[in-house]
Coordinates of C-alpha atoms in Angstrom, one line a residue:
Chain A
M1 CA -98.5 -2.6 25.2
R2 CA -102.0 -2.1 24.1
M3 CA -103.9 1.2 24.2
S4 CA -105.8 0.0 27.3
D5 CA -102.4 -0.5 29.1
L6 CA -101.3 2.9 28.0
S7 CA -104.5 4.3 29.4
R8 CA -104.2 2.3 32.7
Q9 CA -100.6 3.4 33.2
T10 CA -101.2 7.1 32.6
G11 CA -104.8 7.5 33.7
V12 CA -105.6 9.1 30.4
P13 CA -108.9 7.7 29.1
V14 CA -108.9 5.7 25.9
P15 CA -111.1 8.2 24.0
T16 CA -108.6 10.9 24.9
I17 CA -105.7 8.8 23.6
K18 CA -107.7 8.2 20.4
F19 CA -108.2 11.9 20.0
Y20 CA -104.5 12.6 20.5
L21 CA -103.7 10.0 17.8
R22 CA -106.1 11.6 15.4
E23 CA -104.7 15.0 16.2
R24 CA -101.1 13.6 15.7
L25 CA -100.0 14.6 19.2
L26 CA -99.2 11.0 19.7
P27 CA -97.5 8.9 16.8
P28 CA -99.4 5.8 15.6
G29 CA -98.6 2.5 17.3
E30 CA -97.1 -0.6 15.6
P31 CA -100.0 -2.4 13.7
A32 CA -100.7 -5.8 15.2
G33 CA -103.7 -7.4 13.6
R34 CA -107.1 -6.0 12.8
N35 CA -107.9 -2.9 14.7
Q36 CA -105.0 -3.4 17.1
A37 CA -101.7 -1.6 17.6
I38 CA -98.8 -2.0 20.0
Y39 CA -97.4 1.0 21.8
G40 CA -94.0 1.4 23.4
E41 CA -92.1 3.4 26.0
A42 CA -91.8 6.3 23.5
H43 CA -95.6 6.6 23.4
L44 CA -95.8 6.5 27.2
R45 CA -93.2 9.3 27.5
R46 CA -95.0 11.3 24.9
L47 CA -98.4 10.9 26.6
W48 CA -96.9 12.1 29.9
L49 CA -95.4 15.1 28.1
V50 CA -98.7 16.1 26.4
R51 CA -100.4 15.7 29.7
A52 CA -97.9 17.8 31.6
F53 CA -98.2 20.6 28.9
T54 CA -102.0 20.6 29.0
T55 CA -102.6 20.2 32.7
I56 CA -99.7 21.8 34.6
G57 CA -98.6 24.1 31.8
Q58 CA -102.2 25.0 30.9
L59 CA -101.4 25.0 27.2
D60 CA -104.0 24.6 24.5
L61 CA -103.6 21.9 21.9
T62 CA -102.3 24.2 19.2
S63 CA -99.5 25.4 21.5
V64 CA -98.7 21.8 22.5
R65 CA -98.5 20.8 18.8
T66 CA -96.1 23.7 18.1
L67 CA -93.9 22.7 21.0
L68 CA -93.8 19.0 20.0
A69 CA -92.9 19.9 16.4
A70 CA -90.1 22.2 17.7
I71 CA -88.8 19.5 20.0
E72 CA -88.7 17.0 17.2
S73 CA -87.1 19.3 14.6
Q74 CA -83.6 18.3 13.8
M75 CA -82.9 21.8 12.5
L76 CA -83.2 23.8 15.7
S77 CA -80.4 24.6 18.1
L78 CA -81.4 24.9 21.8
P79 CA -81.5 28.7 21.5
G80 CA -83.7 28.3 18.4
L81 CA -85.9 25.8 20.2
F82 CA -86.5 28.2 23.1
D83 CA -87.2 31.0 20.8
V84 CA -90.2 29.0 19.6
V85 CA -91.1 27.9 23.1
N86 CA -91.1 31.5 24.4
R87 CA -93.1 32.9 21.4
T88 CA -95.6 30.1 21.9
M89 CA -96.1 30.6 25.6
L90 CA -96.2 34.4 25.8
P91 CA -99.7 35.8 25.6
Q92 CA -100.2 38.1 22.6
L93 CA -100.9 41.5 24.2
D94 CA -102.3 44.0 21.8
P95 CA -100.9 47.4 22.8
R96 CA -103.5 50.2 22.4
P97 CA -102.5 53.6 21.2
A98 CA -103.6 55.0 24.6
E99 CA -100.8 53.1 26.2
A100 CA -98.0 54.1 23.8
T101 CA -96.3 56.7 26.0
A102 CA -96.3 54.5 29.1
L103 CA -95.1 51.5 27.1
G104 CA -92.3 53.5 25.5
S105 CA -90.9 54.6 28.9
A106 CA -91.2 51.1 30.3
R107 CA -89.4 49.7 27.2
K108 CA -86.5 52.1 27.9
D109 CA -86.2 50.8 31.4
V110 CA -86.2 47.2 30.3
E111 CA -83.5 48.0 27.8
G112 CA -81.5 49.5 30.7
L113 CA -81.9 46.4 32.7
I114 CA -80.7 44.2 29.8
D115 CA -77.7 46.4 29.4
E116 CA -76.9 46.4 33.1
Y117 CA -76.9 42.6 33.2
G118 CA -75.1 42.3 29.9
W119 CA -77.8 40.0 28.6
R120 CA -77.7 39.1 25.0
V121 CA -81.4 39.8 24.6
D122 CA -82.9 41.8 21.7
P123 CA -84.8 44.7 23.4
D124 CA -87.4 44.1 20.6
A125 CA -87.8 40.4 21.5
P126 CA -91.3 39.4 22.5
V127 CA -90.2 38.6 26.0
A128 CA -88.6 42.1 26.5
I129 CA -91.8 43.8 25.2
H130 CA -93.9 41.6 27.4
L131 CA -91.9 42.6 30.5
A132 CA -92.3 46.3 29.5
Q133 CA -96.0 45.8 29.3
V134 CA -96.1 44.4 32.8
L135 CA -94.0 47.3 34.1
A136 CA -96.3 49.8 32.4
A137 CA -99.4 48.2 33.9
L138 CA -97.8 48.2 37.4
R139 CA -97.2 51.9 37.1
R140 CA -100.6 52.7 35.7
L141 CA -102.1 50.9 38.7
G142 CA -100.0 52.9 41.2
C143 CA -98.0 49.8 42.1
D144 CA -94.8 51.3 41.0
C145 CA -91.6 49.4 41.6
E146 CA -88.2 51.0 41.3
M147 CA -85.9 49.4 38.8
D148 CA -83.6 48.2 41.7
F149 CA -86.5 46.1 42.8
F150 CA -86.6 44.5 39.4
A151 CA -82.8 44.1 39.6
A152 CA -83.4 41.7 42.5
Y153 CA -85.8 39.8 40.3
A154 CA -83.4 39.7 37.4
K155 CA -80.6 38.4 39.7
A156 CA -82.7 35.7 41.2
A157 CA -84.0 34.6 37.7
E158 CA -80.5 34.4 36.4
Q159 CA -79.3 32.2 39.3
L160 CA -82.2 29.8 38.9
I161 CA -81.8 29.5 35.2
M162 CA -78.1 28.8 35.5
L163 CA -78.9 25.9 37.9
E164 CA -81.5 24.7 35.4
L165 CA -79.2 24.8 32.4
D166 CA -76.5 22.9 34.4
M167 CA -78.8 19.9 34.1
L168 CA -78.4 19.8 30.3
S169 CA -75.6 17.8 28.7
P170 CA -73.4 20.3 26.8
E171 CA -72.8 17.7 24.1
R172 CA -76.1 16.0 23.6
P173 CA -78.8 18.2 25.3
D174 CA -82.2 16.4 25.4
H175 CA -84.6 18.8 23.8
A176 CA -87.8 17.2 25.1
A177 CA -86.4 17.2 28.7
A178 CA -85.2 20.8 28.4
V179 CA -88.6 22.1 27.3
A180 CA -90.6 20.0 29.8
R181 CA -88.3 21.1 32.6
S182 CA -88.6 24.8 31.6
V183 CA -92.4 24.7 31.4
L184 CA -92.8 22.8 34.7
L185 CA -90.1 24.7 36.6
E186 CA -91.8 28.0 35.8
V187 CA -94.9 26.6 37.4
A188 CA -92.9 25.3 40.4
L189 CA -91.3 28.7 40.9
C190 CA -94.7 30.4 41.0
A191 CA -96.0 27.8 43.4
M192 CA -92.9 28.4 45.7
R193 CA -93.6 32.1 45.5
R194 CA -97.2 31.6 46.6
M195 CA -96.1 29.4 49.5
A196 CA -93.6 31.9 50.7
Q197 CA -96.2 34.6 50.3
E198 CA -98.7 32.6 52.4
H199 CA -96.1 32.2 55.2
H200 CA -94.9 35.8 55.2
L201 CA -98.4 37.3 55.0
A202 CA -99.4 35.2 58.0
L203 CA -96.3 36.4 59.9
R204 CA -96.8 40.1 59.1
F205 CA -100.6 40.4 58.8
G206 CA -102.0 37.2 60.4
Chain B
M1 CA -115.8 62.0 32.5
R2 CA -118.1 60.4 30.0
M3 CA -117.8 56.8 28.9
S4 CA -116.1 58.0 25.7
D5 CA -113.4 59.6 27.7
L6 CA -113.0 56.5 29.8
S7 CA -112.6 54.6 26.5
R8 CA -110.1 57.1 25.0
Q9 CA -107.9 57.2 28.2
T10 CA -107.7 53.4 28.5
G11 CA -108.0 52.2 24.9
V12 CA -110.9 49.9 26.0
P13 CA -113.6 50.1 23.4
V14 CA -117.0 51.5 24.5
P15 CA -118.9 48.2 23.8
T16 CA -116.4 46.4 26.2
I17 CA -117.0 49.0 28.9
K18 CA -120.7 48.5 28.5
F19 CA -120.2 44.8 28.8
Y20 CA -118.1 45.3 32.0
L21 CA -120.9 47.5 33.4
R22 CA -123.6 44.8 32.7
E23 CA -121.4 42.1 34.2
R24 CA -120.8 44.4 37.3
L25 CA -117.0 44.3 36.8
L26 CA -117.3 48.1 36.7
P27 CA -119.7 50.0 39.1
P28 CA -122.3 52.2 37.5
G29 CA -121.4 55.9 36.9
E30 CA -123.2 58.9 38.4
P31 CA -126.4 59.4 36.4
A32 CA -126.3 62.7 34.5
G33 CA -129.4 63.2 32.4
R34 CA -131.0 60.8 29.9
N35 CA -128.8 57.9 28.9
Q36 CA -125.7 59.6 30.3
A37 CA -123.5 58.9 33.2
I38 CA -120.4 60.4 34.7
Y39 CA -117.4 58.3 35.6
G40 CA -114.6 59.2 38.0
E41 CA -111.0 58.2 38.9
A42 CA -112.3 55.1 40.7
H43 CA -113.8 53.9 37.4
L44 CA -110.6 54.5 35.6
R45 CA -108.5 52.6 38.1
R46 CA -111.0 49.8 38.1
L47 CA -110.9 49.5 34.3
W48 CA -107.1 49.4 34.3
L49 CA -107.2 46.7 37.0
V50 CA -109.7 44.5 35.1
R51 CA -107.6 45.0 32.0
A52 CA -104.4 44.0 33.8
F53 CA -106.1 40.9 35.2
T54 CA -107.5 39.8 31.8
T55 CA -104.6 40.6 29.5
I56 CA -101.4 40.3 31.5
G57 CA -102.8 37.9 34.1
Q58 CA -104.7 35.9 31.5
L59 CA -107.6 35.5 33.9
D60 CA -111.2 34.7 32.7
L61 CA -114.0 36.9 33.8
T62 CA -115.3 34.6 36.5
S63 CA -111.9 34.7 38.2
V64 CA -111.7 38.5 37.8
R65 CA -115.1 38.8 39.4
T66 CA -113.9 36.6 42.3
L67 CA -110.8 38.6 42.8
L68 CA -112.7 41.9 42.7
A69 CA -115.2 40.7 45.2
A70 CA -112.4 39.6 47.5
I71 CA -110.6 42.9 47.2
E72 CA -113.7 44.8 48.1
S73 CA -114.7 42.6 51.0
Q74 CA -114.3 44.4 54.3
M75 CA -114.3 41.0 56.1
L76 CA -111.0 39.6 54.7
S77 CA -107.6 40.0 56.3
L78 CA -104.6 40.1 53.9
P79 CA -103.9 36.4 54.5
G80 CA -107.6 35.6 53.9
L81 CA -107.6 37.7 50.7
F82 CA -104.6 35.8 49.3
D83 CA -106.1 32.5 50.2
V84 CA -108.9 33.5 47.8
V85 CA -106.4 34.8 45.2
N86 CA -104.3 31.6 45.2
R87 CA -107.3 29.3 45.1
T88 CA -108.7 31.3 42.2
M89 CA -105.5 31.4 40.2
L90 CA -104.3 27.8 40.7
P91 CA -105.5 25.4 37.9
Q92 CA -107.7 22.6 39.2
L93 CA -105.6 19.5 38.5
D94 CA -107.6 16.3 38.8
P95 CA -105.2 13.6 40.1
R96 CA -105.8 10.2 38.5
P97 CA -105.5 7.0 40.5
A98 CA -102.6 6.0 38.2
E99 CA -100.6 8.9 39.7
A100 CA -101.4 8.3 43.4
T101 CA -98.1 6.7 44.4
A102 CA -95.9 9.2 42.6
L103 CA -98.0 12.1 44.1
G104 CA -97.7 10.6 47.6
S105 CA -94.0 10.6 47.5
A106 CA -93.8 14.1 46.0
R107 CA -96.2 15.4 48.7
K108 CA -93.8 14.1 51.4
D109 CA -90.9 16.0 49.7
V110 CA -92.9 19.2 49.6
E111 CA -93.8 18.7 53.3
G112 CA -90.1 18.3 54.0
L113 CA -89.4 21.5 52.2
I114 CA -92.1 23.4 54.2
D115 CA -90.6 22.0 57.4
E116 CA -87.0 23.0 56.4
Y117 CA -88.0 26.6 55.7
G118 CA -90.3 26.7 58.8
W119 CA -93.0 28.0 56.5
R120 CA -96.5 28.2 58.1
V121 CA -98.1 26.5 55.2
D122 CA -100.6 23.7 55.5
P123 CA -99.2 20.7 53.5
D124 CA -102.7 20.1 52.4
A125 CA -103.2 23.6 51.1
P126 CA -103.9 23.8 47.3
V127 CA -100.6 25.5 46.6
A128 CA -98.6 22.7 48.3
I129 CA -100.5 20.0 46.5
H130 CA -100.0 21.9 43.3
L131 CA -96.2 22.0 43.8
A132 CA -96.2 18.2 44.5
Q133 CA -98.0 17.6 41.2
V134 CA -95.4 19.5 39.4
L135 CA -92.6 17.6 41.1
A136 CA -94.3 14.3 40.3
A137 CA -94.6 15.3 36.7
L138 CA -90.9 16.3 36.5
R139 CA -89.9 12.9 37.8
R140 CA -92.3 11.0 35.5
L141 CA -90.7 12.8 32.6
G142 CA -87.2 11.9 33.7
C143 CA -86.5 15.6 34.5
D144 CA -85.8 14.8 38.1
C145 CA -84.5 17.6 40.2
E146 CA -83.0 16.9 43.6
M147 CA -84.7 18.6 46.6
D148 CA -81.6 20.9 47.1
F149 CA -82.3 22.3 43.6
F150 CA -85.8 23.2 44.8
A151 CA -84.3 24.6 48.0
A152 CA -82.6 27.3 45.8
Y153 CA -86.0 28.1 44.2
A154 CA -87.6 28.3 47.7
K155 CA -84.9 30.7 48.9
A156 CA -85.2 32.9 45.9
A157 CA -89.0 32.9 46.1
E158 CA -88.8 33.9 49.7
Q159 CA -86.4 36.8 49.2
L160 CA -88.5 38.2 46.4
I161 CA -91.8 37.9 48.3
M162 CA -90.3 39.7 51.3
L163 CA -89.2 42.6 49.0
E164 CA -92.8 42.7 47.6
L165 CA -94.5 42.7 51.0
D166 CA -92.2 45.5 52.1
M167 CA -94.2 47.7 49.7
L168 CA -97.4 47.2 51.8
S169 CA -98.2 49.6 54.6
P170 CA -98.4 47.5 57.8
E171 CA -101.2 49.7 59.2
R172 CA -103.4 50.2 56.1
P173 CA -102.4 47.8 53.4
D174 CA -104.1 48.6 50.1
H175 CA -105.8 45.3 49.1
A176 CA -106.3 46.2 45.4
A177 CA -102.6 47.2 45.0
A178 CA -101.5 44.1 46.9
V179 CA -103.4 41.7 44.5
A180 CA -102.5 43.6 41.4
R181 CA -98.8 43.7 42.3
S182 CA -98.9 40.0 43.1
V183 CA -100.5 39.0 39.8
L184 CA -98.3 41.2 37.7
L185 CA -95.0 40.5 39.5
E186 CA -95.5 36.8 39.0
V187 CA -95.7 37.5 35.3
A188 CA -92.7 39.8 35.5
L189 CA -90.7 37.1 37.3
C190 CA -91.5 34.6 34.5
A191 CA -90.5 37.1 31.9
M192 CA -87.2 37.8 33.7
R193 CA -86.5 34.0 33.8
R194 CA -87.1 33.7 30.1
M195 CA -84.8 36.6 29.3
A196 CA -82.1 35.2 31.5
Q197 CA -82.7 31.8 29.8
E198 CA -82.4 33.4 26.3
H199 CA -79.0 34.9 27.3
H200 CA -77.5 31.8 29.0
L201 CA -78.7 29.5 26.2
A202 CA -77.0 31.7 23.7
L203 CA -73.8 31.7 25.8
R204 CA -73.7 27.9 26.3
F205 CA -75.3 26.5 23.2
G206 CA -75.3 29.5 20.7

């Protein structure tokens, strides 16, 4: 198909497609005469993927480029791929010295949670430190939650992730689908939570 | 306390505190002589709140201002407050005509889910449309999930939100704490999901 077809099918304007081509977020089409190129199904899928990352995933183009490169790397195992994904998607929080004590105590609690669940997660991994920062902020704001409250979160998260990973073929996991599903299902989970919140707030306080 | 104390206790630099004061994200202190003002516990709490919204919640200052105004409004019930919160935090996705059919079918599925759970949520509410957009994107990318998969998400989301709302006093719910907890717990849930993912990916594919 031509670029105009690609644009019509996806709703992405032609200038945006040209921009993605220049930025190498989309591979070049097959040359077909002067100033013309033909695009295939792979381009269509890639365009939907970029669009899902930028609109629903709210990722900037640098992050999208990092994710695409990781998806295409033949060198990465699935755990290695998601190490890149999680590092790319976590906000970089810059801990200030004023918060060191609170953070230290929260990090111990997160380590306890990891132990309790027998998770093979490095307590110094970015995602563990991130969770500790959230925990420290909750305490600082007087919104303290006991660790058994978080245990309910951990249990639910684990159940959902197992369902999600069941969708991957053990022999030939599709890396692009795995990353897309992970990014989008996180957003879906948050949307579900807000819908349930809307309902239960109305029941209790409406 | 003086502004320098506020800065030392929170780790927020003095120029940033001055900026927050100018932008009215922080109320003015009590005047105490020429070019001096005294700040209290309320300022400290507010500063931690602004910081949690901007760093952990990744909200821009316009959104923070909207949330703070809603928290302080005496006119809003808790459901009304969270209507503002959810509208502020949901990304504005601009549906393109090319996606109309896929979105229509996804919206029917979300409506079915709302019915099944007996949730009092308007199927035209921003959060329901947002979920439909995620669903349509998943299908478009070939990452289709059956609706009973989403039912597991809905059930987990509902359980966690009920635990969260249990922490609010039915008579005198603290609006600031409710919003802070909601924003931060969403981030915590995503972090838990990524930790569980790291573990189960290593188990299955490591």
